[in-house]
Amino acid sequence: MFNMREKPRERAMPLVPLPFDRTLISRQVELLGGYRECPMAKAYGRFCPNMDFGRYLLALSEEERAEKNQRAAKLLNRATMNHNYKVSEFSWEICAWSDVFDLILDDEALRTDKRPYDFAEKDEKGQFDVKTKIPDATMGLPSYNNYDLEHGYICTHPGCNDDHIAKQPDERLSEDLLSAMMQNPECGLIVDGVWGKTDLIFPFAVYEAKKRATSFDGAEDQIYHACRTYLAMLDDLARNPDNVSEYQSEESEKYQLFAFTSCGSYWQLFVAWNFMNDCLVETIWEGDVKYSNDAIELICIIDQVHDFATQQHRPFVMKHLEAWHDRHKRTATPATAKHNSFMGSRLSVPNASENPWASNDEDIISGNSPGIDDMAGLFDLSPNMPQPEWFRLKAKSKINTRLSRSFCSGTGIKKETREKATEGPSPKGSNSEAETFGEEPTGSIIESCKQWSGEKYETS
């Protein structure tokens, strides 16, 4: 039985982006084999793909069925070849991008990228520390610049008579408006997994790949963490910005997220949603795309997730952004606007990673950051320098990390330089290393480094 919490997930201003505390895992599909009948997510009013694949295909036109069969055959052939040749994880990722997520990639109303996300967690001192992870793919919505909004979406396919209303740029997704609202301390709503950015906003799906089936546990753990983080972004979006302890409407709680894992040719599909204040992640399908039935089923699933993204997720996001934009207009001050022009610059917003393609198996530290001197002014708490809480957290975490690294690496350099100058190590018991930095001798340079990067900064 699930632990039913009566107390709702607490949210308060200033808004601090925090993942859900816990992940609840449902595998009733795997245990009961009843995913075609009624997944738990569907019973709780969330969207689930139609798992009666025969009926789903019969409802399509002959041309649509032929197109799906062709894509499934391509997926099966590539998966079989990758399996036979024992290819790397990179080749399996290519298979996913080109044969599974291809239509989502081509949809200009959506955006897909291998992109990091920031998250906050408390350290051993109870202070928030901002860390970063990188899933293999994140799927969300694009923001639009002024040119996009002015010219709109123009279909370039000859003879196309489709209605492209769902692809049209919308002012509610304006990158300028989103950035200004996000940087307003009276709002501070994070819209992108990379705090401060507006490139890929409010994800609807996340993907993690591994080379072998023996890596499933690792892939699932990474997916669970991404679900807790991205679902929390949607939870904040759905809140009433004038009282974030409540939702905008009764329908606002029905946000959700899809997740995919692949270990070799074996795939799993998850759906995540807020269940009694926890992030519940339910496995609703799994299969091996080396087999024709599983390959066509995965194609049918991904197309339905694609439709969900354009027909339900995108309208949900835009509708709930209206209240946040309205609050920004009502609360923005000249000081806020002036500071936003600085915070929106390339210098000011801490980027995610010096190497955005790094492995996501470990947390990475944000790079490409401003220098310490450049960021020192960010901790001016006067009314003339308003700051959203997320920015303060990320800047402080970055400075702590940079100071710690600079001090530790500097210690090694100073010690090495001194040893070369004296043609040998210091006499036993010497404290000249600490004296070089103007610190009281402590005996252990490592302990000095830890103390300086933590306690000294906190009292400065």
Short mmCIF file of C-alpha atoms in Angstrom, two decimals, residues 106-352:
data_model
loop_
_atom_site.label_atom_id
_atom_site.label_comp_id
_atom_site.label_asym_id
_atom_site.label_seq_id
_atom_site.Cartn_x
_atom_site.Cartn_y
_atom_site.Cartn_z
CA ASP A 106 10.88 17.22 -36.77
CA ASP A 107 7.95 18.95 -35.04
CA GLU A 108 8.68 22.67 -34.80
CA ALA A 109 6.13 23.06 -32.01
CA LEU A 110 8.37 20.90 -29.79
CA ARG A 111 12.04 20.82 -28.91
CA THR A 112 14.31 17.88 -28.13
CA ASP A 113 17.91 18.00 -26.96
CA LYS A 114 20.49 16.26 -24.81
CA ARG A 115 20.29 18.88 -22.14
CA PRO A 116 21.29 19.18 -18.47
CA TYR A 117 19.00 20.13 -15.64
CA ASP A 118 19.76 21.83 -12.34
CA PHE A 119 18.38 20.68 -9.01
CA ALA A 120 18.81 21.73 -5.39
CA GLU A 121 19.45 19.44 -2.47
CA LYS A 122 20.60 20.06 1.07
CA ASP A 123 24.19 19.33 2.08
CA GLU A 124 25.40 18.00 5.41
CA LYS A 125 25.08 21.49 6.90
CA GLY A 126 21.46 21.83 5.83
CA GLN A 127 22.34 24.38 3.15
CA PHE A 128 21.02 24.11 -0.40
CA ASP A 129 23.56 22.99 -2.99
CA VAL A 130 22.77 23.21 -6.71
CA LYS A 131 23.86 20.21 -8.79
CA THR A 132 23.38 19.10 -12.38
CA LYS A 133 22.50 15.90 -14.24
CA ILE A 134 22.19 15.20 -17.97
CA PRO A 135 19.61 12.75 -19.35
CA ASP A 136 20.23 11.39 -22.83
CA ALA A 137 17.24 13.31 -24.21
CA THR A 138 14.75 15.83 -22.90
CA MET A 139 11.59 16.71 -24.84
CA GLY A 140 9.71 19.91 -24.15
CA LEU A 141 8.50 23.14 -25.71
CA PRO A 142 10.47 25.87 -27.49
CA SER A 143 10.39 29.54 -26.64
CA TYR A 144 10.06 32.12 -29.40
CA ASN A 145 11.98 35.28 -30.21
CA ASN A 146 10.41 38.42 -31.64
CA TYR A 147 11.05 37.35 -35.23
CA ASP A 148 9.21 34.05 -34.69
CA LEU A 149 6.27 35.81 -33.08
CA GLU A 150 6.04 38.38 -35.85
CA HIS A 151 6.26 36.00 -38.82
CA GLY A 152 4.57 32.90 -37.40
CA TYR A 153 4.94 29.32 -38.62
CA ILE A 154 5.09 28.93 -42.39
CA CYS A 155 4.64 25.44 -43.80
CA THR A 156 7.14 24.69 -46.57
CA HIS A 157 5.65 21.37 -47.69
CA PRO A 158 4.06 21.74 -51.14
CA GLY A 159 0.40 20.84 -51.34
CA CYS A 160 -0.04 20.65 -47.55
CA ASN A 161 -3.56 21.52 -46.41
CA ASP A 162 -3.14 20.68 -42.72
CA ASP A 163 -4.19 23.08 -39.99
CA HIS A 164 -0.96 24.26 -38.33
CA ILE A 165 -2.54 26.20 -35.49
CA ALA A 166 -0.74 24.00 -32.92
CA LYS A 167 2.62 24.94 -34.46
CA GLN A 168 2.09 28.70 -34.39
CA PRO A 169 4.36 30.69 -32.06
CA ASP A 170 2.49 32.04 -29.05
CA GLU A 171 3.30 35.18 -27.09
CA ARG A 172 2.89 33.26 -23.83
CA LEU A 173 6.03 31.36 -24.89
CA SER A 174 7.99 34.52 -25.71
CA GLU A 175 11.57 34.09 -24.53
CA ASP A 176 11.69 37.76 -23.47
CA LEU A 177 8.50 37.54 -21.41
CA LEU A 178 9.50 34.20 -19.87
CA SER A 179 12.93 35.52 -18.94
CA ALA A 180 11.53 38.70 -17.40
CA MET A 181 8.93 36.78 -15.41
CA MET A 182 11.48 34.22 -14.24
CA GLN A 183 13.89 36.93 -13.08
CA ASN A 184 11.22 38.89 -11.22
CA PRO A 185 11.67 38.06 -7.50
CA GLU A 186 7.89 38.27 -7.09
CA CYS A 187 7.54 35.37 -9.54
CA GLY A 188 10.77 33.43 -9.98
CA LEU A 189 9.13 30.56 -11.86
CA ILE A 190 11.76 28.28 -13.40
CA VAL A 191 10.71 27.36 -16.95
CA ASP A 192 13.83 25.52 -18.20
CA GLY A 193 15.71 22.67 -16.55
CA VAL A 194 18.77 24.90 -16.74
CA TRP A 195 17.88 27.61 -14.26
CA GLY A 196 17.80 31.00 -15.94
CA LYS A 197 17.45 29.68 -19.49
CA THR A 198 14.40 29.61 -21.77
CA ASP A 199 15.58 27.28 -24.53
CA LEU A 200 13.67 24.06 -23.77
CA ILE A 201 10.78 24.71 -21.43
CA PHE A 202 8.52 22.48 -19.33
CA PRO A 203 9.48 18.98 -20.55
CA PHE A 204 6.83 16.39 -21.31
CA ALA A 205 9.22 13.43 -21.71
CA VAL A 206 12.72 12.33 -20.80
CA TYR A 207 14.87 9.47 -22.13
CA GLU A 208 17.83 7.48 -20.80
CA ALA A 209 19.83 4.91 -22.76
CA LYS A 210 22.19 2.14 -21.70
CA LYS A 211 24.12 -0.39 -23.74
CA ARG A 212 23.16 -3.55 -21.87
CA ALA A 213 20.11 -4.87 -20.05
CA THR A 214 22.29 -5.32 -16.95
CA SER A 215 22.33 -1.50 -16.68
CA PHE A 216 18.57 -1.20 -16.20
CA ASP A 217 18.77 -0.29 -12.52
CA GLY A 218 21.08 2.62 -13.26
CA ALA A 219 18.88 3.85 -16.10
CA GLU A 220 15.78 3.66 -13.94
CA ASP A 221 17.41 5.53 -11.05
CA GLN A 222 18.38 8.35 -13.39
CA ILE A 223 14.89 8.45 -14.88
CA TYR A 224 13.28 8.54 -11.43
CA HIS A 225 15.42 11.54 -10.45
CA ALA A 226 14.61 13.37 -13.69
CA CYS A 227 10.91 12.68 -13.16
CA ARG A 228 10.99 14.13 -9.63
CA THR A 229 12.72 17.25 -10.93
CA TYR A 230 10.75 17.93 -14.10
CA LEU A 231 7.44 17.04 -12.47
CA ALA A 232 8.19 19.62 -9.76
CA MET A 233 8.62 22.25 -12.49
CA LEU A 234 5.14 21.45 -13.78
CA ASP A 235 3.80 21.48 -10.22
CA ASP A 236 5.13 25.02 -9.71
CA LEU A 237 3.67 26.11 -13.05
CA ALA A 238 0.23 24.82 -12.03
CA ARG A 239 0.23 26.84 -8.79
CA ASN A 240 -1.63 30.09 -8.27
CA PRO A 241 1.18 32.69 -8.40
CA ASP A 242 -0.69 34.92 -5.93
CA ASN A 243 -0.89 32.01 -3.46
CA VAL A 244 1.45 29.17 -4.39
CA SER A 245 0.03 26.94 -1.66
CA GLU A 246 -2.93 26.29 -3.97
CA TYR A 247 -3.44 25.31 -7.62
CA GLN A 248 -4.93 27.56 -10.28
CA SER A 249 -7.92 25.26 -10.86
CA GLU A 250 -9.18 21.74 -10.22
CA GLU A 251 -7.67 20.61 -13.52
CA SER A 252 -4.26 22.08 -12.69
CA GLU A 253 -3.20 19.01 -10.70
CA LYS A 254 -3.44 16.77 -13.77
CA TYR A 255 0.03 17.48 -15.11
CA GLN A 256 2.21 14.50 -16.00
CA LEU A 257 5.47 13.40 -17.57
CA PHE A 258 6.51 10.47 -19.75
CA ALA A 259 9.85 8.71 -19.50
CA PHE A 260 11.61 6.16 -21.70
CA THR A 261 14.56 3.90 -21.01
CA SER A 262 16.36 1.63 -23.44
CA CYS A 263 18.99 -0.92 -22.52
CA GLY A 264 20.15 -2.28 -25.83
CA SER A 265 17.02 -3.22 -27.75
CA TYR A 266 14.85 -3.50 -24.64
CA TRP A 267 12.61 -0.49 -23.97
CA GLN A 268 10.41 0.62 -21.10
CA LEU A 269 7.79 3.37 -20.96
CA PHE A 270 6.88 5.15 -17.72
CA VAL A 271 4.32 7.77 -16.82
CA ALA A 272 4.90 10.02 -13.81
CA TRP A 273 2.42 12.18 -11.94
CA ASN A 274 1.75 13.73 -8.55
CA PHE A 275 0.12 11.09 -6.36
CA MET A 276 -0.64 12.22 -2.81
CA ASN A 277 2.29 14.65 -2.77
CA ASP A 278 4.80 12.13 -4.13
CA CYS A 279 6.14 11.51 -7.61
CA LEU A 280 4.58 8.25 -8.71
CA VAL A 281 6.31 6.57 -11.65
CA GLU A 282 4.39 3.73 -13.27
CA THR A 283 5.74 1.29 -15.83
CA ILE A 284 3.02 0.99 -18.47
CA TRP A 285 4.84 -0.86 -21.28
CA GLU A 286 8.02 -2.77 -22.00
CA GLY A 287 9.27 -4.72 -24.97
CA ASP A 288 12.21 -5.78 -27.13
CA VAL A 289 12.25 -3.98 -30.48
CA LYS A 290 14.20 -6.84 -32.10
CA TYR A 291 10.74 -8.42 -32.39
CA SER A 292 8.22 -7.06 -34.87
CA ASN A 293 5.25 -6.85 -32.48
CA ASP A 294 7.20 -4.86 -29.92
CA ALA A 295 8.68 -2.58 -32.58
CA ILE A 296 5.27 -1.61 -33.98
CA GLU A 297 3.88 -1.19 -30.44
CA LEU A 298 6.65 1.26 -29.53
CA ILE A 299 6.00 3.26 -32.71
CA CYS A 300 2.29 3.43 -31.86
CA ILE A 301 3.11 4.55 -28.32
CA ILE A 302 5.55 7.28 -29.31
CA ASP A 303 3.08 8.71 -31.83
CA GLN A 304 0.41 8.95 -29.13
CA VAL A 305 2.87 10.64 -26.77
CA HIS A 306 3.65 13.03 -29.62
CA ASP A 307 -0.06 13.84 -29.97
CA PHE A 308 -0.32 14.33 -26.20
CA ALA A 309 2.54 16.83 -26.30
CA THR A 310 0.97 19.00 -29.00
CA GLN A 311 -2.71 18.63 -28.13
CA GLN A 312 -2.66 18.54 -24.31
CA HIS A 313 0.72 19.42 -22.80
CA ARG A 314 1.40 22.55 -24.87
CA PRO A 315 -2.06 24.09 -24.24
CA PHE A 316 -1.77 23.20 -20.52
CA VAL A 317 1.56 25.03 -20.24
CA MET A 318 0.40 28.12 -22.14
CA LYS A 319 -2.85 28.36 -20.17
CA HIS A 320 -1.09 28.21 -16.81
CA LEU A 321 1.60 30.68 -17.88
CA GLU A 322 -1.07 33.37 -18.26
CA ALA A 323 -1.42 33.84 -14.50
CA TRP A 324 2.35 34.05 -14.04
CA HIS A 325 2.73 36.63 -16.80
CA ASP A 326 -0.11 38.61 -15.24
CA ARG A 327 1.57 38.58 -11.82
CA HIS A 328 4.82 39.73 -13.40
CA LYS A 329 3.08 42.70 -15.03
CA ARG A 330 1.48 43.66 -11.71
CA THR A 331 4.62 43.33 -9.59
CA ALA A 332 7.47 44.41 -11.88
CA THR A 333 9.24 47.56 -10.68
CA PRO A 334 11.79 49.82 -12.39
CA ALA A 335 14.51 48.33 -10.18
CA THR A 336 13.47 44.83 -11.21
CA ALA A 337 13.45 45.75 -14.88
CA LYS A 338 16.89 47.34 -14.60
CA HIS A 339 18.33 44.31 -12.84
CA ASN A 340 16.66 41.95 -15.32
CA SER A 341 18.62 43.55 -18.13
CA PHE A 342 21.80 42.53 -16.28
CA MET A 343 20.61 39.10 -15.23
CA GLY A 344 19.51 38.28 -18.76
CA SER A 345 22.99 38.88 -20.11
CA ARG A 346 25.29 36.04 -21.06
CA LEU A 347 27.65 36.96 -18.25
CA SER A 348 25.15 36.82 -15.46
CA VAL A 349 23.21 33.57 -15.86
CA PRO A 350 25.32 30.59 -14.75
CA ASN A 351 25.40 28.06 -17.58
CA ALA A 352 25.00 24.37 -17.05
#
